[in-house]
């Protein structure tokens, strides 16, 4: 950690050049003695990353220090951090075993009485401690070293143990639980010796059912999305829990959050009604589809499913609280007729359970991207290929 970067002159330079291409800064001679051009580029890259994930930090005009880009890849955003805090009890104690850049610890500290931030990278631990001092966070204790070793040598108990296993090992991205670091499957007994409740953030690409098969005492799973982009999975384990896990599909937005809850027994036993597209088309949020609530969402909102595998729904009426996008259907045409006479030069194209990909359709029919019209290429319950012309509500 280079203390020269924290000087007022360097901080002003970083703010003034925050919108620039950092690679251009790296190629120029540094205007500051004791701070290299590559260090300036790193700080500007960090500023840009944090501005999208934690804009409130930058609004405080503090002398923050940003680590290498790799250390920012996996960190949470403000929206997901605030959501996780809503699951905690007030005045609790939290052990963050894999602290990283500290975003989650920062939000935990808003509700917890005490947070312990463990980070194996000494420089990153020093950076987070400095930033928290600047941000006036005084209820976080920092431990530089391996969190597992720290826990194994401790006799203390915590209300929550939080882990966010690294999904990059030896410069390779990994997704299976046993390949992440630490391998949390190997330490379940140790975790439960020190806490009754475990919170684990996992990769969006992880197979939820597979994780439920190997993680004990899972009470809840949260599938969290922002702007129809699945950001993370959060598994909540409770030492005494033996029942069926509840799955929550959570959509976060600027002004509100929306949660749809179900379990896999309900999903398996639900028999959806299959039918034709009528007045409105319902396209579920990625949190719903990742969670696997294909039939449950249809049942809950009394929708007709267009096909067992299409995961598109329809209804005569408008349902404003549906967890996803809603479109007014203009017309439905067989794909065979669409091939003969498209009459469409520009549209947003979506494919669901359809033999052609979006890129292939655009190339084949010379349809440019954009506009107000949405064309859904899909398969109906009787295996007819159709194009649904819609406008988004």
PDB file of N, CA and C in Angstrom, residues 63 85 91 98 100-101 105 107 129 162 177 203 229 235 237 240 244 254 275 278 340 349 355-356 362:
ATOM      1  N   UNK A  63     -10.436   9.799   1.196  1.00  0.00           N
ATOM      2  CA  UNK A  63      -9.205   9.337   0.539  1.00  0.00           C
ATOM      3  C   UNK A  63      -9.175   7.813   0.569  1.00  0.00           C
ATOM      4  N   UNK A  85     -27.957  -7.624   4.733  1.00  0.00           N
ATOM      5  CA  UNK A  85     -28.078  -7.071   6.080  1.00  0.00           C
ATOM      6  C   UNK A  85     -29.503  -7.212   6.610  1.00  0.00           C
ATOM      7  N   UNK A  91     -27.825  -5.927  16.483  1.00  0.00           N
ATOM      8  CA  UNK A  91     -26.814  -6.073  17.552  1.00  0.00           C
ATOM      9  C   UNK A  91     -26.206  -7.470  17.600  1.00  0.00           C
ATOM     10  N   UNK A  98     -14.107 -14.540   4.778  1.00  0.00           N
ATOM     11  CA  UNK A  98     -13.436 -14.270   3.502  1.00  0.00           C
ATOM     12  C   UNK A  98     -13.685 -12.809   3.132  1.00  0.00           C
ATOM     13  N   UNK A 100     -12.264 -10.079   1.857  1.00  0.00           N
ATOM     14  CA  UNK A 100     -12.024  -9.423   0.581  1.00  0.00           C
ATOM     15  C   UNK A 100     -11.982  -7.908   0.700  1.00  0.00           C
ATOM     16  N   UNK A 101     -12.596  -7.210  -0.259  1.00  0.00           N
ATOM     17  CA  UNK A 101     -12.585  -5.750  -0.295  1.00  0.00           C
ATOM     18  C   UNK A 101     -13.511  -5.137   0.757  1.00  0.00           C
ATOM     19  N   UNK A 105     -18.803  -6.740   4.777  1.00  0.00           N
ATOM     20  CA  UNK A 105     -18.503  -6.364   6.164  1.00  0.00           C
ATOM     21  C   UNK A 105     -18.978  -4.945   6.458  1.00  0.00           C
ATOM     22  N   UNK A 107     -21.567  -3.411   5.196  1.00  0.00           N
ATOM     23  CA  UNK A 107     -23.012  -3.402   5.421  1.00  0.00           C
ATOM     24  C   UNK A 107     -23.388  -4.171   6.681  1.00  0.00           C
ATOM     25  N   UNK A 129      -8.841  -1.899   6.042  1.00  0.00           N
ATOM     26  CA  UNK A 129      -8.776  -1.237   7.351  1.00  0.00           C
ATOM     27  C   UNK A 129      -8.652   0.271   7.173  1.00  0.00           C
ATOM     28  N   UNK A 162     -20.123 -15.808   7.966  1.00  0.00           N
ATOM     29  CA  UNK A 162     -20.360 -15.500   6.557  1.00  0.00           C
ATOM     30  C   UNK A 162     -19.141 -15.887   5.736  1.00  0.00           C
ATOM     31  N   UNK A 177     -18.458 -26.200  -5.686  1.00  0.00           N
ATOM     32  CA  UNK A 177     -18.166 -25.848  -4.303  1.00  0.00           C
ATOM     33  C   UNK A 177     -16.807 -26.379  -3.846  1.00  0.00           C
ATOM     34  N   UNK A 203     -21.684 -18.597  -6.397  1.00  0.00           N
ATOM     35  CA  UNK A 203     -21.722 -18.112  -7.774  1.00  0.00           C
ATOM     36  C   UNK A 203     -23.097 -18.296  -8.395  1.00  0.00           C
ATOM     37  N   UNK A 229     -30.500  -9.623 -14.132  1.00  0.00           N
ATOM     38  CA  UNK A 229     -29.171 -10.238 -14.178  1.00  0.00           C
ATOM     39  C   UNK A 229     -28.932 -10.893 -12.827  1.00  0.00           C
ATOM     40  N   UNK A 235     -27.000 -18.921   0.500  1.00  0.00           N
ATOM     41  CA  UNK A 235     -27.511 -20.086   1.233  1.00  0.00           C
ATOM     42  C   UNK A 235     -27.473 -19.786   2.724  1.00  0.00           C
ATOM     43  N   UNK A 237     -27.886 -21.558   6.329  1.00  0.00           N
ATOM     44  CA  UNK A 237     -27.922 -22.845   7.036  1.00  0.00           C
ATOM     45  C   UNK A 237     -28.149 -22.596   8.519  1.00  0.00           C
ATOM     46  N   UNK A 240     -30.090 -26.426  13.585  1.00  0.00           N
ATOM     47  CA  UNK A 240     -31.170 -27.316  14.021  1.00  0.00           C
ATOM     48  C   UNK A 240     -32.179 -27.622  12.921  1.00  0.00           C
ATOM     49  N   UNK A 244     -37.711 -28.842   4.706  1.00  0.00           N
ATOM     50  CA  UNK A 244     -37.568 -28.572   3.276  1.00  0.00           C
ATOM     51  C   UNK A 244     -37.137 -27.118   3.095  1.00  0.00           C
ATOM     52  N   UNK A 254     -33.975  -0.047  -7.730  1.00  0.00           N
ATOM     53  CA  UNK A 254     -33.628   1.167  -6.999  1.00  0.00           C
ATOM     54  C   UNK A 254     -34.653   1.503  -5.926  1.00  0.00           C
ATOM     55  N   UNK A 275     -51.706 -23.418 -22.512  1.00  0.00           N
ATOM     56  CA  UNK A 275     -52.689 -22.759 -23.355  1.00  0.00           C
ATOM     57  C   UNK A 275     -52.073 -21.821 -24.364  1.00  0.00           C
ATOM     58  N   UNK A 278     -52.808 -15.129 -25.146  1.00  0.00           N
ATOM     59  CA  UNK A 278     -54.054 -14.357 -25.237  1.00  0.00           C
ATOM     60  C   UNK A 278     -53.738 -12.866 -25.304  1.00  0.00           C
ATOM     61  N   UNK A 340     -42.072 -16.071 -44.766  1.00  0.00           N
ATOM     62  CA  UNK A 340     -42.442 -15.612 -46.099  1.00  0.00           C
ATOM     63  C   UNK A 340     -42.573 -14.094 -46.173  1.00  0.00           C
ATOM     64  N   UNK A 349     -35.495  -8.966 -30.169  1.00  0.00           N
ATOM     65  CA  UNK A 349     -35.822 -10.368 -30.419  1.00  0.00           C
ATOM     66  C   UNK A 349     -35.461 -11.207 -29.195  1.00  0.00           C
ATOM     67  N   UNK A 355     -35.685 -23.364 -32.066  1.00  0.00           N
ATOM     68  CA  UNK A 355     -34.504 -23.975 -32.694  1.00  0.00           C
ATOM     69  C   UNK A 355     -33.448 -22.993 -33.189  1.00  0.00           C
ATOM     70  N   UNK A 356     -33.816 -21.729 -33.415  1.00  0.00           N
ATOM     71  CA  UNK A 356     -32.849 -20.737 -33.891  1.00  0.00           C
ATOM     72  C   UNK A 356     -32.457 -19.783 -32.763  1.00  0.00           C
ATOM     73  N   UNK A 362     -31.666 -12.678 -36.630  1.00  0.00           N
ATOM     74  CA  UNK A 362     -31.337 -11.346 -37.136  1.00  0.00           C
ATOM     75  C   UNK A 362     -30.662 -11.424 -38.504  1.00  0.00           C
TER      76      UNK A 362
END
